Short mmCIF file of C-alpha atoms in Angstrom, two decimals:
data_model
loop_
_atom_site.label_atom_id
_atom_site.label_comp_id
_atom_site.label_asym_id
_atom_site.label_seq_id
_atom_site.Cartn_x
_atom_site.Cartn_y
_atom_site.Cartn_z
CA MET H 1 89.17 97.86 119.50
CA LEU H 2 90.71 101.11 118.47
CA GLY H 3 88.48 101.68 115.59
CA PRO H 4 89.22 100.94 111.81
CA THR H 5 92.70 101.03 110.24
CA ARG H 6 93.08 103.88 108.11
CA ASP H 7 95.80 102.03 105.95
CA ALA H 8 95.90 100.89 102.35
CA ARG H 9 96.80 97.35 102.36
CA ILE H 10 97.63 95.07 99.46
CA TYR H 11 96.77 91.43 100.02
CA LEU H 12 98.70 88.92 97.73
CA LEU H 13 98.41 85.28 98.14
CA ASP H 14 101.13 83.06 97.18
CA GLU H 15 100.50 79.72 95.87
CA ASP H 16 100.69 77.95 99.47
CA GLN H 17 98.22 80.72 100.80
CA ARG H 18 95.67 79.84 98.12
CA GLN H 19 94.70 77.00 99.71
CA ILE H 20 91.62 76.45 101.68
CA GLU H 21 92.03 74.74 105.07
CA PRO H 22 88.96 72.50 106.10
CA GLY H 23 87.03 73.77 108.79
CA GLY H 24 88.77 77.19 107.92
CA PRO H 25 87.60 80.54 107.37
CA ALA H 26 84.12 81.04 105.19
CA VAL H 27 81.98 83.53 103.57
CA ILE H 28 78.13 82.75 103.85
CA GLY H 29 76.00 84.06 101.52
CA PRO H 30 72.14 85.43 102.45
CA ASP H 31 70.88 81.91 101.10
CA GLY H 32 73.15 79.81 103.37
CA GLU H 33 75.80 78.76 100.57
CA ARG H 34 79.02 78.46 102.36
CA MET H 35 81.97 79.18 100.60
CA GLU H 36 85.19 78.29 102.39
CA ILE H 37 87.98 80.82 101.68
CA PRO H 38 91.98 80.92 102.53
CA PRO H 39 92.66 82.61 105.98
CA LEU H 40 94.36 85.49 104.45
CA VAL H 41 91.42 86.27 102.19
CA TYR H 42 89.25 86.23 105.70
CA ARG H 43 92.01 88.75 106.99
CA ALA H 44 91.17 91.04 103.74
CA VAL H 45 87.38 90.80 103.86
CA SER H 46 87.62 91.64 107.72
CA HIS H 47 89.69 94.78 106.74
CA VAL H 48 87.17 95.76 104.27
CA LEU H 49 84.16 95.17 106.84
CA GLU H 50 85.96 97.11 109.48
CA ALA H 51 86.28 100.16 107.49
CA MET H 52 82.87 100.18 105.98
CA GLN H 53 81.21 99.64 109.42
CA ALA H 54 83.04 102.42 110.58
CA GLY H 55 81.38 104.58 107.44
CA GLN H 56 84.64 104.72 105.64
CA ALA H 57 84.67 104.08 101.43
CA VAL H 58 86.68 100.96 100.67
CA LYS H 59 88.29 100.75 96.93
CA VAL H 60 89.08 96.92 95.93
CA MET H 61 90.76 96.65 92.90
CA PRO H 62 92.92 93.39 91.45
CA PHE H 63 96.43 93.91 90.23
CA ARG H 64 98.45 91.49 87.95
CA PRO H 65 101.34 89.82 89.43
CA GLU H 66 103.84 91.62 87.03
CA LEU H 67 102.99 95.30 86.85
CA PRO H 68 104.77 98.51 84.99
CA ILE H 69 106.84 100.36 87.70
CA ASP H 70 104.18 102.92 87.41
CA GLU H 71 101.35 100.75 88.11
CA ALA H 72 103.11 99.27 90.88
CA ALA H 73 103.98 102.67 92.43
CA TYR H 74 100.39 103.63 92.21
CA ALA H 75 99.55 100.19 94.15
CA ILE H 76 102.05 101.25 96.79
CA GLY H 77 101.04 104.45 97.13
CA MET H 78 104.64 105.80 96.20
CA ARG H 79 105.46 108.36 93.25
CA ARG H 80 106.33 106.82 90.38
CA ASP H 81 109.49 108.76 89.65
CA ASP H 82 110.75 107.31 93.45
CA LEU H 83 110.03 103.60 92.63
CA ARG H 84 112.11 104.11 89.37
CA LYS H 85 114.83 105.48 91.43
CA HIS H 86 114.54 102.45 93.88
CA VAL H 87 114.52 100.05 90.78
CA ALA H 88 117.31 101.59 88.89
CA ALA H 89 119.55 101.45 92.32
CA GLY H 90 118.88 97.78 92.04
CA ASP H 91 116.41 97.33 95.30
CA ILE H 92 114.04 95.94 93.45
CA PRO H 93 114.38 93.33 90.15
CA PHE H 94 112.96 94.02 86.86
CA ARG H 95 112.75 93.09 83.29
CA SER H 96 112.44 95.22 80.59
CA SER H 97 110.67 94.90 77.17
CA GLU H 98 110.43 97.46 73.88
CA SER H 99 108.99 100.23 75.96
CA VAL H 100 108.21 99.16 79.58
CA ASP H 101 110.24 98.28 82.75
CA TRP H 102 108.02 95.34 84.77
CA VAL H 103 108.51 94.34 88.19
CA GLN H 104 107.23 91.36 90.23
CA LEU H 105 104.44 93.11 92.71
CA ALA H 106 105.44 90.73 95.37
CA ASP H 107 108.98 92.16 95.33
CA VAL H 108 107.37 95.50 95.28
CA ILE H 109 105.31 95.03 98.28
CA ARG H 110 108.32 92.88 99.91
CA TRP H 111 110.48 96.09 99.41
CA ASP H 112 108.08 98.38 100.43
CA ASN H 113 107.33 96.18 103.86
CA GLU H 114 111.10 96.19 104.68
CA ARG H 115 111.51 99.88 103.85
CA ARG H 116 108.56 100.61 106.15
CA ALA H 117 109.82 98.55 108.96
CA ARG H 118 113.06 100.18 108.85
CA ARG H 119 111.57 103.85 108.94
CA ARG H 120 109.96 102.31 112.01
CA ALA H 121 112.91 101.15 113.77
CA ILE H 122 114.62 104.38 113.26
CA LEU H 123 111.70 106.46 114.72
CA ASP H 124 111.58 104.14 117.50
CA GLU H 125 115.03 104.24 118.33
CA MET H 126 114.64 108.29 117.99
CA LEU H 127 111.89 108.49 120.41
CA ALA H 128 113.53 105.94 123.06
CA ASP H 129 117.15 108.12 122.71
CA ASP H 130 114.99 111.46 123.31
CA PRO H 131 116.65 112.95 126.53
CA GLU H 132 113.65 114.90 127.20
CA ASP H 133 111.48 111.70 127.86
CA GLY H 134 113.13 111.43 131.30
CA GLU H 135 112.90 114.78 132.02
CA ALA H 136 109.40 116.20 133.92
#
């Protein structure tokens, strides 16, 4: 094992992912009480435990499924003006109320994951094409 991950993650369960699987993961309390949990919740708890066992601090906070753009930017670790530009460009759907523009957190997470994957692919391609790699 390489050690705990230092990346921030957002765990958002859709309706299907909230279901408990019989015989699936569970949390067992000190009194022996067993609470079955969805598999993705287990992954989130594992992420927290991994970091804490390595001496890192962890911040856990709930988010609503629909957020003002500024809060959504905070959730994914992006400057709010940058996220606003992408929303204005039509990259992420939104709705407006009298004073606030709202986005679905699931849409923002999906867009952010796709953006990160595109960046990774570009970097991988650039590194694969590096002429200095073959010279020694």
